[in-house]
Every structure is written in structure tokens, then in C-alpha cells.
Coordinates of N, CA and C in Angstrom, one line a residue:
M191 N 1.0 -1.2 0.3 CA 0.0 0.1 -0.3 C 0.6 1.4 0.4
S192 N 0.3 1.9 -0.6 CA 1.5 3.4 -0.7 C 0.3 4.6 -0.3
I193 N 0.4 5.1 1.0 CA 0.2 6.1 1.7 C 1.3 7.4 1.4
K194 N 1.0 8.4 1.1 CA 1.6 9.7 0.9 C 1.0 10.2 1.2
Y195 N 1.2 11.4 2.0 CA 1.4 12.5 2.7 C 1.4 13.7 1.6
K196 N 0.1 14.5 0.9 CA 0.1 15.2 -0.1 C 0.6 16.8 0.2
G197 N 0.2 17.2 1.4 CA 0.0 18.5 1.5 C -1.2 19.6 1.6
K198 N -0.9 20.8 1.5 CA -2.5 21.3 2.0 C -2.8 21.0 0.2
L199 N -4.7 21.0 0.5 CA -5.4 20.8 -0.4 C -5.9 22.3 -1.0
I200 N -5.5 22.6 -1.9 CA -6.5 24.2 -2.1 C -7.6 24.0 -2.3
D201 N -7.9 23.2 -4.0 CA -8.8 22.7 -4.4 C -8.9 21.4 -4.9
N202 N -10.4 21.1 -4.9 CA -10.3 19.5 -5.4 C -10.0 19.0 -6.4
N203 N -9.4 19.8 -7.3 CA -8.7 19.9 -8.9 C -7.4 18.7 -8.6
Q204 N -7.0 19.0 -7.2 CA -6.0 18.1 -7.0 C -5.9 16.7 -6.7
L205 N -7.3 16.4 -6.6 CA -7.7 15.3 -6.0 C -7.6 14.3 -7.3
K206 N -7.3 13.0 -7.4 CA -7.9 12.3 -8.8 C -9.3 11.9 -9.0
E207 N -9.4 11.7 -10.1 CA -10.9 11.7 -10.5 C -11.1 10.3 -10.3
A208 N -11.8 9.3 -10.1 CA -12.3 8.2 -10.8 C -13.5 8.3 -11.7
D209 N -13.6 6.6 -12.0 CA -14.2 7.0 -13.4 C -16.1 6.5 -13.0
V210 N -16.4 7.4 -12.5 CA -17.5 7.1 -12.1 C -19.1 7.5 -12.9
K211 N -18.7 6.9 -14.3 CA -20.3 7.6 -15.2 C -21.3 5.8 -15.6
E212 N -20.6 4.9 -14.2 CA -21.9 3.9 -14.1 C -22.6 4.0 -12.7
Y213 N -21.8 5.4 -12.0 CA -22.4 5.4 -10.2 C -23.3 6.5 -10.5
T214 N -23.3 6.5 -9.2 CA -25.0 7.7 -8.4 C -24.4 8.5 -7.5
K215 N -24.4 9.4 -7.8 CA -23.8 10.6 -6.9 C -24.5 10.1 -5.9
M216 N -23.6 9.8 -3.6 CA -24.5 9.8 -3.1 C -25.2 11.0 -1.5
K217 N -26.0 11.7 -1.5 CA -26.5 12.4 -0.8 C -26.8 11.8 0.3
L218 N -26.3 12.3 1.6 CA -26.9 12.3 2.5 C -28.0 13.7 2.9
S219 N -28.6 12.6 3.4 CA -30.6 13.2 4.1 C -30.5 13.6 5.3
I220 N -31.2 14.4 5.6 CA -31.9 15.0 7.0 C -31.5 13.7 8.1
I221 N -31.7 12.5 7.7 CA -31.9 11.7 8.9 C -31.0 11.3 9.2
D222 N -29.5 11.8 8.2 CA -28.7 11.1 8.4 C -28.0 12.0 9.2
Y223 N -28.7 13.4 9.5 CA -27.5 14.4 10.2 C -28.4 14.5 11.2
L224 N -29.1 13.8 11.4 CA -29.7 14.1 12.6 C -30.1 13.3 13.2
F225 N -29.4 12.1 13.0 CA -28.9 10.8 13.5 C -27.9 10.6 14.2
T226 N -26.8 11.9 13.4 CA -25.6 11.8 13.7 C -25.4 13.4 15.2
I227 N -26.5 14.0 15.0 CA -26.7 15.0 16.0 C -27.1 14.3 17.4
I228 N -28.2 13.2 17.0 CA -28.4 12.8 18.4 C -27.6 11.9 18.8
I229 N -26.9 11.4 18.5 CA -25.6 10.8 18.5 C -24.0 11.3 19.5
L230 N -24.5 12.6 18.4 CA -23.1 13.3 19.5 C -23.3 14.7 20.4
I231 N -24.9 14.7 20.3 CA -25.2 16.2 21.0 C -24.4 16.3 22.7
V232 N -25.1 15.0 23.2 CA -24.3 14.2 24.7 C -22.8 14.7 25.2
P233 N -21.9 14.3 24.3 CA -20.3 14.5 24.7 C -20.2 15.7 24.0
I234 N -21.0 15.8 22.8 CA -20.7 17.6 22.5 C -20.5 19.1 23.7
V235 N -22.1 18.4 24.1 CA -22.7 19.2 25.5 C -21.5 19.4 26.5
C236 N -20.8 18.1 27.1 CA -20.6 18.0 27.9 C -18.7 18.9 27.4
G237 N -18.2 18.1 26.6 CA -17.2 19.5 25.9 C -17.2 20.4 26.4
F238 N -18.3 20.8 25.8 CA -18.1 22.5 26.3 C -18.7 23.4 27.9
R239 N -19.1 22.2 28.2 CA -19.2 22.5 29.7 C -17.4 22.9 30.6
L240 N -16.7 21.2 29.8 CA -15.7 21.2 30.5 C -15.2 22.3 30.4
L241 N -15.1 22.9 28.7 CA -14.4 23.8 28.0 C -14.8 25.3 28.9
T242 N -15.9 25.5 29.2 CA -16.5 26.3 29.6 C -16.6 26.3 31.5
S243 N -15.8 25.4 32.0 CA -16.0 24.9 33.8 C -15.4 26.1 34.1
R244 N -15.8 26.5 35.9 CA -15.2 27.4 36.1 C -13.7 27.2 36.7
Y245 N -12.7 28.1 36.8 CA -11.6 28.2 36.9 C -10.7 29.6 37.7
S246 N -10.7 29.2 39.0 CA -10.0 30.3 39.9 C -8.6 30.4 40.1
G247 N -7.8 29.6 38.9 CA -6.6 29.7 39.1 C -5.9 30.7 38.2
E248 N -4.9 30.8 37.8 CA -4.0 31.4 37.0 C -4.3 31.4 35.2
I249 N -5.0 31.9 35.0 CA -5.0 32.6 33.5 C -4.1 31.5 32.9
I250 N -3.3 31.8 32.9 CA -1.9 30.7 32.1 C -1.8 29.6 32.4
N251 N -2.0 29.2 33.6 CA -2.2 27.4 33.3 C -3.0 27.0 32.1
V252 N -4.5 27.4 32.3 CA -5.6 27.1 31.5 C -5.1 27.3 29.5
L253 N -4.1 28.8 29.5 CA -4.1 28.6 27.8 C -2.6 27.7 27.7
V254 N -1.6 27.4 28.8 CA -0.7 26.3 28.2 C -1.4 25.3 27.8
V255 N -2.6 24.7 29.0 CA -3.0 23.4 28.9 C -3.9 23.1 27.4
D256 N -4.8 24.2 27.5 CA -5.5 24.4 25.9 C -4.4 24.2 24.9
F257 N -3.3 24.8 24.7 CA -2.7 24.9 23.7 C -1.7 23.4 23.6
I258 N -1.7 22.3 25.2 CA -1.2 20.8 25.1 C -2.8 20.2 24.1
G259 N -4.0 20.9 25.1 CA -4.6 19.8 24.3 C -5.5 19.8 22.5
L260 N -4.7 21.2 22.4 CA -5.0 21.6 20.8 C -4.0 20.8 19.8
T261 N -2.6 20.3 20.6 CA -1.4 19.9 20.0 C -1.8 18.4 20.2
I262 N -2.4 17.9 21.0 CA -2.6 16.5 20.9 C -3.9 16.5 20.1
A263 N -4.9 17.0 20.0 CA -5.5 17.0 19.2 C -5.3 16.7 17.7
M264 N -4.6 17.7 17.2 CA -3.9 17.5 16.0 C -3.5 16.4 15.4
G265 N -2.8 15.8 16.8 CA -1.6 14.3 17.0 C -2.5 13.1 16.6
L266 N -4.2 13.3 17.0 CA -4.8 12.5 17.1 C -5.5 12.5 15.6
I267 N -5.6 14.0 14.8 CA -6.5 13.5 14.1 C -5.7 13.4 12.7
A268 N -4.3 13.2 12.7 CA -3.3 12.6 11.9 C -3.5 11.6 11.9
I269 N -2.9 10.7 13.7 CA -3.7 9.2 13.8 C -5.0 8.9 12.9
H270 N -6.1 9.2 13.2 CA -7.4 9.3 12.4 C -8.0 8.7 11.4
E271 N -6.7 9.9 10.7 CA -6.4 9.7 9.3 C -5.8 8.3 8.8
Y272 N -4.6 8.4 9.1 CA -4.1 7.3 9.0 C -4.6 5.9 9.1
L273 N -5.6 5.6 10.4 CA -6.3 4.8 10.0 C -7.6 5.1 9.4
H274 N -8.1 5.7 8.8 CA -8.6 5.2 7.4 C -7.5 4.7 6.0
A275 N -6.6 5.6 6.2 CA -5.6 4.9 5.8 C -5.6 3.7 5.7
I276 N -5.4 2.8 6.6 CA -5.1 1.7 6.2 C -6.1 0.5 6.1
T277 N -7.2 0.8 6.2 CA -8.0 -0.1 6.0 C -8.4 -0.1 4.1
F278 N -7.2 0.7 3.6 CA -7.5 0.0 2.2 C -6.5 -1.1 1.6
S279 N -7.0 -2.2 0.8 CA -5.7 -2.6 0.2 C -4.4 -2.3 -0.3
K280 N -3.2 -3.4 -0.4 CA -2.4 -3.2 -0.3 C -1.9 -2.4 -1.8
K281 N -3.0 -2.6 -3.1 CA -2.5 -2.2 -4.2 C -3.1 -0.7 -4.4
S282 N -3.9 -0.1 -3.5 CA -4.6 1.1 -3.4 C -3.7 2.2 -2.9
D283 N -3.6 3.4 -3.8 CA -3.3 4.6 -3.6 C -3.5 5.9 -3.0
V284 N -2.8 5.5 -1.8 CA -3.9 6.6 -0.6 C -3.1 7.6 -0.1
T285 N -4.0 8.9 -0.5 CA -3.2 10.1 -0.1 C -3.8 10.6 1.3
I286 N -3.4 11.4 1.9 CA -4.1 12.2 3.1 C -3.6 13.7 2.7
W287 N -4.3 14.8 2.6 CA -4.4 16.5 2.5 C -4.5 17.1 4.1
Y288 N -4.2 17.8 3.9 CA -5.1 18.7 5.3 C -5.8 20.0 4.4
K289 N -6.7 20.4 5.2 CA -7.3 21.8 4.2 C -7.9 22.5 5.3
G290 N -7.0 23.9 5.7 CA -7.6 24.5 6.9 C -7.4 24.1 8.0
F291 N -8.1 23.7 9.3 CA -7.8 22.7 10.1 C -8.4 21.4 10.1
T292 N -8.4 20.6 9.2 CA -9.0 19.6 9.4 C -7.7 18.8 8.2
M293 N -8.0 17.7 8.3 CA -7.3 17.1 7.0 C -8.3 16.0 6.3
M294 N -8.0 15.0 5.3 CA -8.5 14.3 4.7 C -8.0 12.9 4.6
T295 N -8.1 11.6 3.8 CA -7.5 10.3 3.4 C -8.8 10.5 2.3
Y296 N -7.7 9.9 1.1 CA -8.6 10.4 -0.3 C -7.8 9.1 -1.0
C297 N -8.9 7.8 -1.2 CA -8.6 6.6 -2.3 C -9.5 6.6 -3.3
I298 N -9.6 6.4 -4.4 CA -10.9 5.8 -4.9 C -10.8 5.1 -5.3
D299 N -9.9 3.7 -5.3 CA -10.5 2.4 -5.0 C -11.9 2.4 -4.9
E300 N -12.4 1.3 -5.3 CA -13.7 0.4 -4.8 C -14.1 -0.5 -3.6
K301 N -15.1 -0.1 -3.3 CA -15.5 -0.8 -1.7 C -16.8 -1.1 -2.1
N302 N -17.4 -1.8 -1.2 CA -18.8 -2.2 -0.7 C -18.7 -1.6 0.4
A303 N -19.8 -2.3 0.4 CA -20.8 -1.1 1.6 C -20.5 -1.1 2.6
M304 N -20.8 -2.5 3.6 CA -19.4 -2.3 4.6 C -18.2 -2.7 4.6
G305 N -17.9 -2.9 3.7 CA -16.0 -1.9 3.7 C -15.6 -0.6 3.8
M306 N -16.9 0.4 3.5 CA -16.7 1.3 3.0 C -17.3 2.3 5.1
I307 N -18.0 1.5 5.5 CA -18.9 2.0 6.8 C -16.9 1.5 7.8
Y308 N -16.6 0.3 7.5 CA -15.7 0.3 7.9 C -14.7 1.1 7.9
T309 N -14.1 1.6 7.3 CA -13.3 2.8 7.0 C -13.1 4.0 7.4
L310 N -14.8 4.3 7.5 CA -15.6 5.2 7.8 C -15.1 5.5 10.1
L311 N -15.6 4.2 10.4 CA -15.6 3.8 11.6 C -14.5 3.3 11.9
L312 N -13.4 2.4 12.0 CA -12.6 2.6 12.4 C -11.7 3.6 13.6
P313 N -11.1 4.7 13.2 CA -10.6 5.8 13.4 C -11.5 6.0 15.0
N314 N -12.9 6.3 14.8 CA -13.8 7.2 15.3 C -14.3 6.0 16.3
L315 N -14.3 4.7 16.2 CA -14.6 3.9 17.5 C -12.4 3.7 18.1
I316 N -11.9 3.7 17.8 CA -10.5 3.9 18.7 C -10.0 5.1 19.3
I317 N -10.5 6.2 18.2 CA -10.0 7.5 18.8 C -11.2 8.2 20.1
T318 N -12.5 8.4 18.8 CA -13.8 9.4 19.1 C -14.5 8.6 20.0
F319 N -14.9 7.3 19.7 CA -15.5 6.8 21.4 C -14.8 7.1 22.5
P320 N -13.8 6.4 22.3 CA -13.4 6.5 23.8 C -13.1 7.7 24.5
I321 N -13.0 8.8 23.4 CA -12.9 9.8 24.5 C -14.5 10.4 24.6
M322 N -15.0 10.4 23.8 CA -16.4 10.4 24.4 C -16.8 10.3 25.2
I323 N -16.7 8.9 25.8 CA -17.3 8.1 27.4 C -16.3 9.3 28.1
L324 N -15.0 9.1 27.6 CA -14.3 9.9 28.9 C -15.0 11.0 29.2
T325 N -15.0 12.2 27.7 CA -16.1 13.8 27.9 C -16.8 13.1 29.3
V326 N -18.1 12.6 28.7 CA -19.0 12.2 29.8 C -18.6 12.0 31.1
G327 N -18.1 11.4 31.4 CA -17.3 10.7 32.3 C -16.8 11.7 33.7
L328 N -16.0 12.4 32.6 CA -15.2 13.8 33.8 C -16.3 14.5 33.5
H329 N -17.2 14.4 33.0 CA -18.7 16.0 33.0 C -19.7 15.2 34.2
I330 N -19.7 14.2 34.3 CA -20.1 13.9 35.9 C -19.4 14.1 36.8
L331 N -18.3 14.2 37.2 CA -17.4 14.4 37.9 C -16.9 16.0 38.3
A332 N -17.7 16.5 37.3 CA -17.8 17.7 37.7 C -16.7 18.4 38.1
S333 N -15.1 17.7 37.5 CA -14.3 19.1 38.5 C -13.7 20.3 37.4
T334 N -12.9 21.4 38.4 CA -12.9 22.4 38.0 C -11.3 22.6 37.6
S335 N -10.9 21.6 37.5 CA -9.7 21.5 37.1 C -8.9 21.8 36.4
F336 N -8.0 23.1 35.8 CA -7.0 23.1 34.6 C -6.6 22.5 33.6
L337 N -6.5 21.1 33.9 CA -6.7 20.2 33.0 C -7.2 19.5 32.6
I338 N -9.2 19.7 33.1 CA -10.4 19.3 32.6 C -10.5 20.4 32.1
K339 N -9.8 21.3 31.9 CA -10.6 22.4 31.1 C -9.6 22.3 29.4
G340 N -8.0 22.0 29.1 CA -8.3 21.0 28.2 C -8.3 19.7 28.1
F341 N -8.4 19.0 28.1 CA -9.6 18.1 27.4 C -10.8 18.3 26.5
G342 N -11.5 19.6 27.5 CA -12.6 20.1 26.8 C -12.4 20.6 25.5
V343 N -11.0 21.3 25.4 CA -10.7 21.2 24.7 C -10.5 20.3 23.1
L344 N -9.1 19.8 23.4 CA -8.9 18.3 22.6 C -10.7 17.2 22.4
S345 N -11.6 17.2 23.5 CA -12.7 16.2 22.9 C -13.4 17.4 22.3
L346 N -13.6 18.5 22.0 CA -14.6 19.2 21.4 C -14.1 18.9 19.6
I347 N -13.0 18.8 19.5 CA -12.1 18.6 18.4 C -12.4 17.8 17.9
I348 N -12.2 16.8 18.8 CA -12.0 15.4 18.3 C -13.7 15.2 17.6
I349 N -14.5 15.4 18.4 CA -16.0 14.6 18.7 C -17.0 15.3 17.1
L350 N -16.2 16.8 17.5 CA -16.8 17.2 16.7 C -16.3 17.0 14.7
G351 N -14.8 16.7 15.0 CA -14.7 16.6 13.3 C -14.5 14.7 13.1
S352 N -15.7 14.0 14.2 CA -16.5 12.6 13.4 C -17.3 12.5 12.7
F353 N -18.1 14.1 12.9 CA -19.8 14.4 12.4 C -19.8 14.4 11.2
S354 N -19.0 14.3 10.1 CA -18.9 14.4 8.5 C -19.2 12.3 8.7
D355 N -17.5 12.3 9.4 CA -17.7 9.8 9.4 C -19.1 9.6 9.3
L356 N -19.1 9.8 10.8 CA -20.6 8.9 11.5 C -22.3 9.5 10.4
A357 N -21.8 10.6 9.3 CA -23.2 10.7 8.8 C -23.0 10.2 7.8
K358 N -21.8 10.1 7.6 CA -21.8 9.1 5.7 C -21.8 7.7 6.4
A359 N -21.4 7.0 7.3 CA -21.7 5.9 7.1 C -22.8 5.4 8.0
F360 N -24.2 6.4 7.9 CA -25.0 6.1 8.6 C -26.2 6.0 7.0
C361 N -26.0 6.6 6.3 CA -26.2 7.1 4.7 C -25.6 5.6 4.4
I362 N -24.9 5.3 4.4 CA -24.4 4.2 3.5 C -25.0 2.8 4.1
F363 N -25.2 3.2 5.1 CA -25.6 1.7 6.5 C -27.2 1.7 5.5
R364 N -28.0 3.0 5.5 CA -29.1 2.8 5.7 C -30.1 2.5 4.4
N365 N -28.7 2.6 3.1 CA -29.0 1.9 1.0 C -28.3 1.3 1.0
R366 N -27.9 0.3 2.6 CA -26.7 -0.8 2.1 C -27.2 -1.5 1.1
K367 N -28.1 -1.9 0.9 CA -29.1 -2.8 0.0 C -28.8 -2.7 -1.0
N368 N -29.5 -1.4 -1.8 CA -29.1 -0.7 -2.9 C -27.4 -0.3 -3.4
I369 N -26.9 -0.7 -2.9 CA -25.5 -0.5 -3.2 C -24.6 -1.9 -3.6
C370 N -23.9 -2.1 -5.0 CA -23.1 -3.1 -5.1 C -21.1 -2.5 -4.5
K371 N -20.9 -0.9 -5.1 CA -20.0 -0.6 -4.7 C -19.6 0.4 -4.4
I372 N -19.0 1.3 -3.7 CA -18.6 2.4 -3.2 C -17.5 2.9 -4.2
R373 N -17.1 4.5 -4.4 CA -15.8 5.1 -4.7 C -16.0 6.3 -4.4
V374 N -15.3 6.8 -3.7 CA -15.0 8.1 -3.7 C -14.9 8.9 -4.8
S375 N -15.1 10.4 -5.2 CA -14.2 10.8 -6.3 C -14.6 12.4 -6.3
G376 N -13.4 12.6 -6.3 CA -13.4 14.6 -5.8 C -13.9 14.8 -4.8
D377 N -14.9 15.4 -4.7 CA -15.3 15.5 -3.2 C -16.6 14.9 -2.7
A378 N -17.6 13.9 -3.5 CA -18.6 12.8 -3.6 C -18.2 11.3 -3.3
I379 N -19.2 10.8 -2.5 CA -19.2 9.5 -3.0 C -20.2 9.1 -3.5
W380 N -19.9 8.2 -4.7 CA -20.2 7.3 -5.6 C -21.0 5.9 -5.0
Y381 N -21.8 5.4 -5.9 CA -22.2 4.1 -5.7 C -22.8 3.4 -6.9
K382 N -23.2 2.0 -7.2 CA -23.4 1.7 -7.6 C -24.4 0.5 -7.5

């Protein structure tokens, strides 16, 4: 397998196009977004409350810990994308890009519906789900430590970053009986 870090994605013209003549563009519906919001709303609220919790110590402590949380989040995002990348076959040409504050893994190879769901969910099961549980748990403990505020930064970035993956996975799961093959081309998912 060839996994290459390509750098900054300025526009989708930099992405290799797949032959999608026999494919239909997948459209996420409101139900996909609603389902994802329902799953993520409690951890997002808990993460926001951790971030905004009262702290009476020195502000420099909070700033340092927030910076550390942000740095760890950036590292976890890179690992997240690598976990997406390793789900493709050994013959695949997989690229990882960054755009703005996020990263993306890109490969035009065909996958079946369950294979694409696995690709979308693997890093979320390994990274995001444990962070969601920890976020809710720390919120329940209601600690006011400056370390908790730093974890709030980390958790919000990671949890919000999983939104697109979860919505796409749910859409594919809902339509799996109508899907033979899936591939990505440009900024869209295509199926036949």
C-alpha cells in the first residue's frame, strides 16, 4: 500500500478523479445528519461544559493546557486519518491532505458498503468513542481543574471532527441493500 502525505489541498482539482460514469452520487439526507447529531449531542455539550467550567487559578495554566490539548488533538487527527488509510487494499494509492483546520484521506478504489462503513468508523471506534465516554465521565465528576479545561478543547475538536464520518456511515448503512460498490471521486461518494 502506498500512503502519501500530499500537503495542503487548495481545491478539489488536485484530487485524482475516478471513473464514475456508471455510478450515482450519494446524497446525505436530513435523517443522516439528525441521527449523527443525536449520537454526538451529549458528548458535545459535556465537552463544551468542560471547556467553559469555572476555574479560579491563573489564566496562564489554562492557556498552556489548552495549547497542549490542541496539540494532542492535531496528533490524534493525523492518527485518525492514518487509520482510515490502512483500511484500503495493499494495491491502493492512498493520499492524506490537510485543508484549513482538518485533514482528509483520499482513495478512489472501489469498496463494498460494509467495507466503506468500516473505513469510516474504524478511527472513530478507536479514538473518538473512548474520548466521548471520557468526556461524559469527566463532566459527571464536575471537576474544575485546569487540566479538565484542556481536555474540553481536545474532546470538542475530536468529537466534532467525527460528524462527517458518522453521517456518511449512517447513510451508507441505510442504503446498503441498494449499493453494490462505492468509490470516492472529488468531494463526493458515488455508488452503483
